[in-house]
Short mmCIF file of C-alpha atoms in Angstrom, two decimals:
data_model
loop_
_atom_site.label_atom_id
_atom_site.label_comp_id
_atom_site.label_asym_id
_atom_site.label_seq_id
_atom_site.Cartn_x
_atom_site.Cartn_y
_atom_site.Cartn_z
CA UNK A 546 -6.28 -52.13 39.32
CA UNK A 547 -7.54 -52.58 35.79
CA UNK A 548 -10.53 -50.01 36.81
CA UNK A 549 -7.97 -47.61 37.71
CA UNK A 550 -5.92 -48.11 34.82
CA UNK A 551 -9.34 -47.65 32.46
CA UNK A 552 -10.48 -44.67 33.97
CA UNK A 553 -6.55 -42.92 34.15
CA UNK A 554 -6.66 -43.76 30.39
CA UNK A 555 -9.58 -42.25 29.34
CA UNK A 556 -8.06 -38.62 28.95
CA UNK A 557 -6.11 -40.45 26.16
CA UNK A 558 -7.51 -43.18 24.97
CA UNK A 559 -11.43 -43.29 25.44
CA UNK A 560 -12.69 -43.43 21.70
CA UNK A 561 -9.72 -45.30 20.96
CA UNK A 562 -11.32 -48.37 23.98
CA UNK A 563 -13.16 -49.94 21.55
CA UNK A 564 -14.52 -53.47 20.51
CA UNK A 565 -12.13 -54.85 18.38
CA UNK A 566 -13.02 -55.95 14.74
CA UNK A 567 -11.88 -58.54 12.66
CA UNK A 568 -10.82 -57.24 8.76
CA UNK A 569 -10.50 -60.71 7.39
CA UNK A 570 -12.54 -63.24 5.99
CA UNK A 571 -13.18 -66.79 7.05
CA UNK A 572 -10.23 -67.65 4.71
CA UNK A 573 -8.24 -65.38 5.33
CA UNK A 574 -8.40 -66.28 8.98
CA UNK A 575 -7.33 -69.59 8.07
CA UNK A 576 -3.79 -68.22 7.90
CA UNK A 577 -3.57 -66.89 10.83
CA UNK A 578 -3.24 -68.01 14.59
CA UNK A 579 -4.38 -66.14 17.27
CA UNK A 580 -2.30 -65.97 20.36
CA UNK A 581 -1.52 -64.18 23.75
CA UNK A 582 1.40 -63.92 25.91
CA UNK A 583 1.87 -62.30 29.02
CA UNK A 584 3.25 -58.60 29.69
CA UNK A 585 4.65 -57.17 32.92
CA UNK A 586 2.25 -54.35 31.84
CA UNK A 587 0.28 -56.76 33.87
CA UNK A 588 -2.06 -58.30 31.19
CA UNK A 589 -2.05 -60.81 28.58
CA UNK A 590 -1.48 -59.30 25.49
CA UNK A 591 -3.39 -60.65 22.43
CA UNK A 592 -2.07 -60.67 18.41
CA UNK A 593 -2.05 -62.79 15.55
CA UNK A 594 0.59 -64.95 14.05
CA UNK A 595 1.14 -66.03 10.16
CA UNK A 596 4.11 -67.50 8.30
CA UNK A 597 5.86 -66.61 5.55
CA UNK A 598 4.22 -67.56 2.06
CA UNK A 599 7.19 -68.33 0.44
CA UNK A 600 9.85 -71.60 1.27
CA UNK A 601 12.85 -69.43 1.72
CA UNK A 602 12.59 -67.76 5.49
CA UNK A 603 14.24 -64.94 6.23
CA UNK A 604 12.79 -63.73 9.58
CA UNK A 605 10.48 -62.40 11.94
CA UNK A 606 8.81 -59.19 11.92
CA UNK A 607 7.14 -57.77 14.93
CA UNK A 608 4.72 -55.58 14.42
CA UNK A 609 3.21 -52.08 16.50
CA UNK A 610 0.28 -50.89 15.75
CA UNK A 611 -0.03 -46.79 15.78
CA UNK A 612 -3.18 -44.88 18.59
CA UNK A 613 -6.15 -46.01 16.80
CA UNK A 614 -9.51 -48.33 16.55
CA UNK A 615 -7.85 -50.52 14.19
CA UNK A 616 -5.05 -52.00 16.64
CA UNK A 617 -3.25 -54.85 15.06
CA UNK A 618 -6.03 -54.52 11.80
CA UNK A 619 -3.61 -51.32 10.98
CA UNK A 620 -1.68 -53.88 9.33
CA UNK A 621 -3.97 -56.10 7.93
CA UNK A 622 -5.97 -53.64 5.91
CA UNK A 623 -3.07 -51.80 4.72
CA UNK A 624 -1.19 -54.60 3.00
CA UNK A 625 1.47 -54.79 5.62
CA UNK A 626 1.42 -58.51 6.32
CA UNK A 627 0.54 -59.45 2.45
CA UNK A 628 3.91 -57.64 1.24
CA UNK A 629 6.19 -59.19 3.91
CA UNK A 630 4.68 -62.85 3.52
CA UNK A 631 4.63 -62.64 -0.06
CA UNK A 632 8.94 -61.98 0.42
CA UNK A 633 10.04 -64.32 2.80
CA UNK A 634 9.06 -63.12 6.43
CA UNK A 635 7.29 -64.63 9.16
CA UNK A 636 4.59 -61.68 10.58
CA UNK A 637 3.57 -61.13 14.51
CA UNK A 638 1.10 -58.87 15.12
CA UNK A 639 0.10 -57.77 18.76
CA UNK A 640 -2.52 -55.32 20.12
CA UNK A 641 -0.71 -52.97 23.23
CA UNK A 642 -2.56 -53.49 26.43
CA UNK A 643 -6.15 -51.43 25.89
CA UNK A 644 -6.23 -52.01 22.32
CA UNK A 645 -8.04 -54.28 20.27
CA UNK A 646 -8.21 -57.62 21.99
CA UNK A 647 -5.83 -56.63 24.79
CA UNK A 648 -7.31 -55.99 27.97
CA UNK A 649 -6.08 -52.52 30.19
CA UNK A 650 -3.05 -53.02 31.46
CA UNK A 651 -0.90 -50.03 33.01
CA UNK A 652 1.19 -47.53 31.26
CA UNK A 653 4.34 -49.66 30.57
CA UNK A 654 3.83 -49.85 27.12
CA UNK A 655 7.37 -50.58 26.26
CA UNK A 656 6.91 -54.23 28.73
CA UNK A 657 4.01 -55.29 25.39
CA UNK A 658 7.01 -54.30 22.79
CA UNK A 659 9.32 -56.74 25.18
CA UNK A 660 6.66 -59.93 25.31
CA UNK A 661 5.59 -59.80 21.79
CA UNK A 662 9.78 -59.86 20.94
CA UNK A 663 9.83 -62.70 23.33
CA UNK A 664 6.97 -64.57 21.92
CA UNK A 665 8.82 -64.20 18.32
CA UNK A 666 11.88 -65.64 19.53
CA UNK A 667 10.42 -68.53 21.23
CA UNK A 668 8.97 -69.59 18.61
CA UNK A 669 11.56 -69.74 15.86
CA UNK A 670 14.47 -68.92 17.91
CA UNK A 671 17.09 -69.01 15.14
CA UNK A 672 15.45 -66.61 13.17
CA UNK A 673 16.67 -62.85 13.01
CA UNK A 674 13.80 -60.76 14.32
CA UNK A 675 12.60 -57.41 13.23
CA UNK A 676 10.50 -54.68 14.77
CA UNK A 677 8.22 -52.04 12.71
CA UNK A 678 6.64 -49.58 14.86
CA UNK A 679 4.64 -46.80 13.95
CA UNK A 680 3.28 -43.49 15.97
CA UNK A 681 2.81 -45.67 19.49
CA UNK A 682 4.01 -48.45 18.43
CA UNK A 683 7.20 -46.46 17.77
CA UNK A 684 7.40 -43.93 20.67
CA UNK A 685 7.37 -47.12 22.97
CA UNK A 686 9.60 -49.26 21.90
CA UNK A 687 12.52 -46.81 21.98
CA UNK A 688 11.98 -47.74 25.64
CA UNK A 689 12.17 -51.44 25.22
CA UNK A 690 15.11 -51.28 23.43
CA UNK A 691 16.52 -49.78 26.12
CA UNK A 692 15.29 -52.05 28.65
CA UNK A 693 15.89 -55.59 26.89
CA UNK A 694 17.52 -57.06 23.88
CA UNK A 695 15.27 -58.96 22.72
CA UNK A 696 15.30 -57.50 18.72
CA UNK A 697 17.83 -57.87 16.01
CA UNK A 698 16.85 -54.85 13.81
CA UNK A 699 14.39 -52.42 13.94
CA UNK A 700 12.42 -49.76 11.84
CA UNK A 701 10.85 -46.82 13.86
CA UNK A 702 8.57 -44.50 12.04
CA UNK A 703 6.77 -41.17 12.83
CA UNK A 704 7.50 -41.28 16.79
CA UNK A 705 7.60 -38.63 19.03
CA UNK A 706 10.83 -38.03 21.08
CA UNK A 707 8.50 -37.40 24.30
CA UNK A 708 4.78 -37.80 25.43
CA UNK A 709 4.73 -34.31 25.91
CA UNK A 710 5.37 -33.62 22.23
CA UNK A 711 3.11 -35.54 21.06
CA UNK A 712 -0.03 -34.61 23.67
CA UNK A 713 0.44 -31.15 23.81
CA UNK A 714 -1.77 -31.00 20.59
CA UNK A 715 -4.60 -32.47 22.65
CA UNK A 716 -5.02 -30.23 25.80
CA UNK A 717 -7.20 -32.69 27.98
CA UNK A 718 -4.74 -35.31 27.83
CA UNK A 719 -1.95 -33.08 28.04
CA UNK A 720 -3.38 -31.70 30.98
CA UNK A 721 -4.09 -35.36 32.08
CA UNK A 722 -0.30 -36.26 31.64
CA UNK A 723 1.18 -33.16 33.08
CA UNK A 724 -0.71 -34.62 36.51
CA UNK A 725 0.50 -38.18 35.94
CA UNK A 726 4.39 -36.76 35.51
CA UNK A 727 3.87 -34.49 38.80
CA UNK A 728 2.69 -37.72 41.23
CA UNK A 729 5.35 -40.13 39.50
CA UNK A 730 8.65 -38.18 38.48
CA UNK A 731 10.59 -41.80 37.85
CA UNK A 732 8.33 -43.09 35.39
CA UNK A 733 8.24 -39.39 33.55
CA UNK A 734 12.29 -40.50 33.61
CA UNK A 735 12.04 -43.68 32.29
CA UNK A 736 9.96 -42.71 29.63
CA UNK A 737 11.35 -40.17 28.26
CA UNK A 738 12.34 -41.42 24.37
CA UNK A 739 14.82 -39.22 23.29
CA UNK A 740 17.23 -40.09 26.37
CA UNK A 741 16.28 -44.01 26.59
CA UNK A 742 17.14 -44.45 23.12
CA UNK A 743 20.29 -43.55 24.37
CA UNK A 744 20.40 -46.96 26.00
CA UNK A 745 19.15 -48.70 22.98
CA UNK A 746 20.88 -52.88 22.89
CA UNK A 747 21.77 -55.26 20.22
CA UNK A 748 20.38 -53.43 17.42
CA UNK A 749 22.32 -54.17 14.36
CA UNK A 750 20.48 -50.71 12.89
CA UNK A 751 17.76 -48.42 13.09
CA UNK A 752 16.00 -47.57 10.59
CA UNK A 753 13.87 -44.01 11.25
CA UNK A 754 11.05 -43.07 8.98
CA UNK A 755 9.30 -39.51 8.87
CA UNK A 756 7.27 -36.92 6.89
CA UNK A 757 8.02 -33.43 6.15
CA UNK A 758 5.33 -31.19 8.11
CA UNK A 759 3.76 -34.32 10.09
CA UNK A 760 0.81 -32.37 11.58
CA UNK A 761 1.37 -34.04 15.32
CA UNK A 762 5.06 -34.83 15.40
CA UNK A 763 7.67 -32.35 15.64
CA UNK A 764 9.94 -31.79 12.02
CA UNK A 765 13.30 -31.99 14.34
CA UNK A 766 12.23 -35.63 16.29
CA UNK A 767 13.54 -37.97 13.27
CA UNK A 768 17.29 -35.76 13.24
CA UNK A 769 16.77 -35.87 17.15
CA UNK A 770 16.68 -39.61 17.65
CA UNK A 771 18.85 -40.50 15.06
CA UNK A 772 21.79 -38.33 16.82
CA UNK A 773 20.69 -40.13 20.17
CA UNK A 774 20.34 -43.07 19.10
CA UNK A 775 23.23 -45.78 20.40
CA UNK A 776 23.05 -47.98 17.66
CA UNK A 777 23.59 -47.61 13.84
CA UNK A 778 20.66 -45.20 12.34
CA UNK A 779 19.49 -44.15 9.15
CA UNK A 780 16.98 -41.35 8.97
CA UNK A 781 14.92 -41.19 6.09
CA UNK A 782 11.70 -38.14 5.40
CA UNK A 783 8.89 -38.58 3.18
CA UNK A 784 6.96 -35.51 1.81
CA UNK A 785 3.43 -35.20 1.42
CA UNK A 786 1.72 -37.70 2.96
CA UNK A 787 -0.52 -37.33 6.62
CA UNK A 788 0.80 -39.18 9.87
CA UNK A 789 0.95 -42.81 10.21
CA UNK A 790 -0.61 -42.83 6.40
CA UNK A 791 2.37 -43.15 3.83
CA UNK A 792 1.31 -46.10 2.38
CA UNK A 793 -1.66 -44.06 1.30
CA UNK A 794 0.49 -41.35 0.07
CA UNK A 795 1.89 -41.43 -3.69
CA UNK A 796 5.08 -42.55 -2.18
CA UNK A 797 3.31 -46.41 -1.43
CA UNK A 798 5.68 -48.31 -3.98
CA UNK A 799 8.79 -46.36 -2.42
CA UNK A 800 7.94 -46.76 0.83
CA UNK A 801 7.36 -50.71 0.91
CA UNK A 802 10.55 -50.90 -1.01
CA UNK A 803 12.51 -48.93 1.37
CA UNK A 804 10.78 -51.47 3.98
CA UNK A 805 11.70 -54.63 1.89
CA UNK A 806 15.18 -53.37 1.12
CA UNK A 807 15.77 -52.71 4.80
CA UNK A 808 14.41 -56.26 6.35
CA UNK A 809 16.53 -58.12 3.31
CA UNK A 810 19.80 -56.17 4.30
CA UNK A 811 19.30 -57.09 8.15
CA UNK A 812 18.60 -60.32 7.11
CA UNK A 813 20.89 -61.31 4.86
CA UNK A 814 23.40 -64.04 5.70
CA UNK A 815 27.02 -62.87 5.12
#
């Protein structure tokens, strides 16, 4: 099956199959422990694990990745994981089945989201945990929230509220998916975002992060899932910055702040 999966994933993913490489130094590594856990995407999905540098804990923050070479590395070389160890949270990152170190699984993206919550929560199982998903790691994980509750809180940003939104700027894949959804109607159900987050469970609040003119999502999907959206939202839009790249944008103070603010709110013991 994992032939099959490769080759129905090419459309999409090909240049994105890559070998997976390492950002940190031999020190840096030090900090970190790589792990795996199994998926029902049928796989065992691969990630890294560091704790908090600080002695007061405050959580767990899951982390997925956007489409991309980098995988997990999204968040190492963008100064993700540094900002929330330096303030008190634990950090789980995990590559979705395909990506990175993760071998092919099938299209159940959302089951990766679901294990790597799991895998948090078995470890330090009185710890509030937190998701941050971007592009991908985003669109998929409306889904698991739907399907388990496995998370406590939860930041989406710059998701699509459907496949089709998002790959109709690609025609190949578009094409590709627009066969998929005609052989397998219930999965093009399940899937769909912008009615599973409908179903969304045990989130104390969603927080939704877009951009103004995001060249591949639509202007109306953060308004769109945020009136969905079963739990307690808060929408917020950046301007001028590219998809998935804020933090590269002149709004990088603002936008880990927002991020910091959020987690310490969730987190906070009342």
């Amino acid at each position: 099956m994992q032939i099959i999966y490769t080759l129905l994933k090419k459309p999409f993913f090909a240049k994105y199959m890559v070998t997976w490489r390492n950002p940190l130094s031999e020190k840096q590594l030090q900090e970190w422990e790589s792990i795996s856990f199994s998926s029902r995407s049928g796989v065992s999905v691969k990630g890294l694990f560091a704790e908090s540098r600080t002695t007061v804990l405050k959580g767990i923050i899951v982390m997925g990745h956007p489409m991309g070479k980098e995988a997990k590395a999204y968040f190492l070389k963008n100064g993700y994981t540094d900002v929330l160890r330096n303030h008190g949270y634990h950090v789980l990152l995990f590559d979705l089945n395909g990506f990175g170190e993760s071998p092919v699984g099938n299209f159940d993206y959302f089951e990766d989201v679901i294990a790597a919550g799991k895998e948090a929560k078995k470890r330090y199982p009185d710890l509030p945990i937190g998701y941050h998903g971007i592009s991908m790691g985003g669109q998929f994980a409306t889904i698991a929230f739907a399907e388990e509750q496995v998370f406590d809180f939860a930041i989406i940003e710059s998701a699509a509220n459907t496949l089709e939104d998002f790959w109709i700027h690609y025609p190949i894949a578009y094409y590709a998916l627009r066969c998929i959804y005609f052989f397998m109607p219930k999965y093009r159900k399940r899937i769909k975002m912008i009615d599973r987050i409908k179903e969304a469970k045990g989130l104390k609040k969603l927080l939704l992060i877009y951009l103004e003119n995001d060249a591949v999502i639509r202007n109306d999907a953060g308004p769109k899932f945020k009136d969905a959206a079963s739990v307690p939202s808060e929408l917020v839009i950046f301007k001028g910055a590219k998809h998935a790249q804020i933090l590269k944008s002149e709004h990088r103070e603002a936008y880990f702040k927002l991020l910091l603010d959020f987690f310490d709110t969730q987190t906070v013991k009342k």
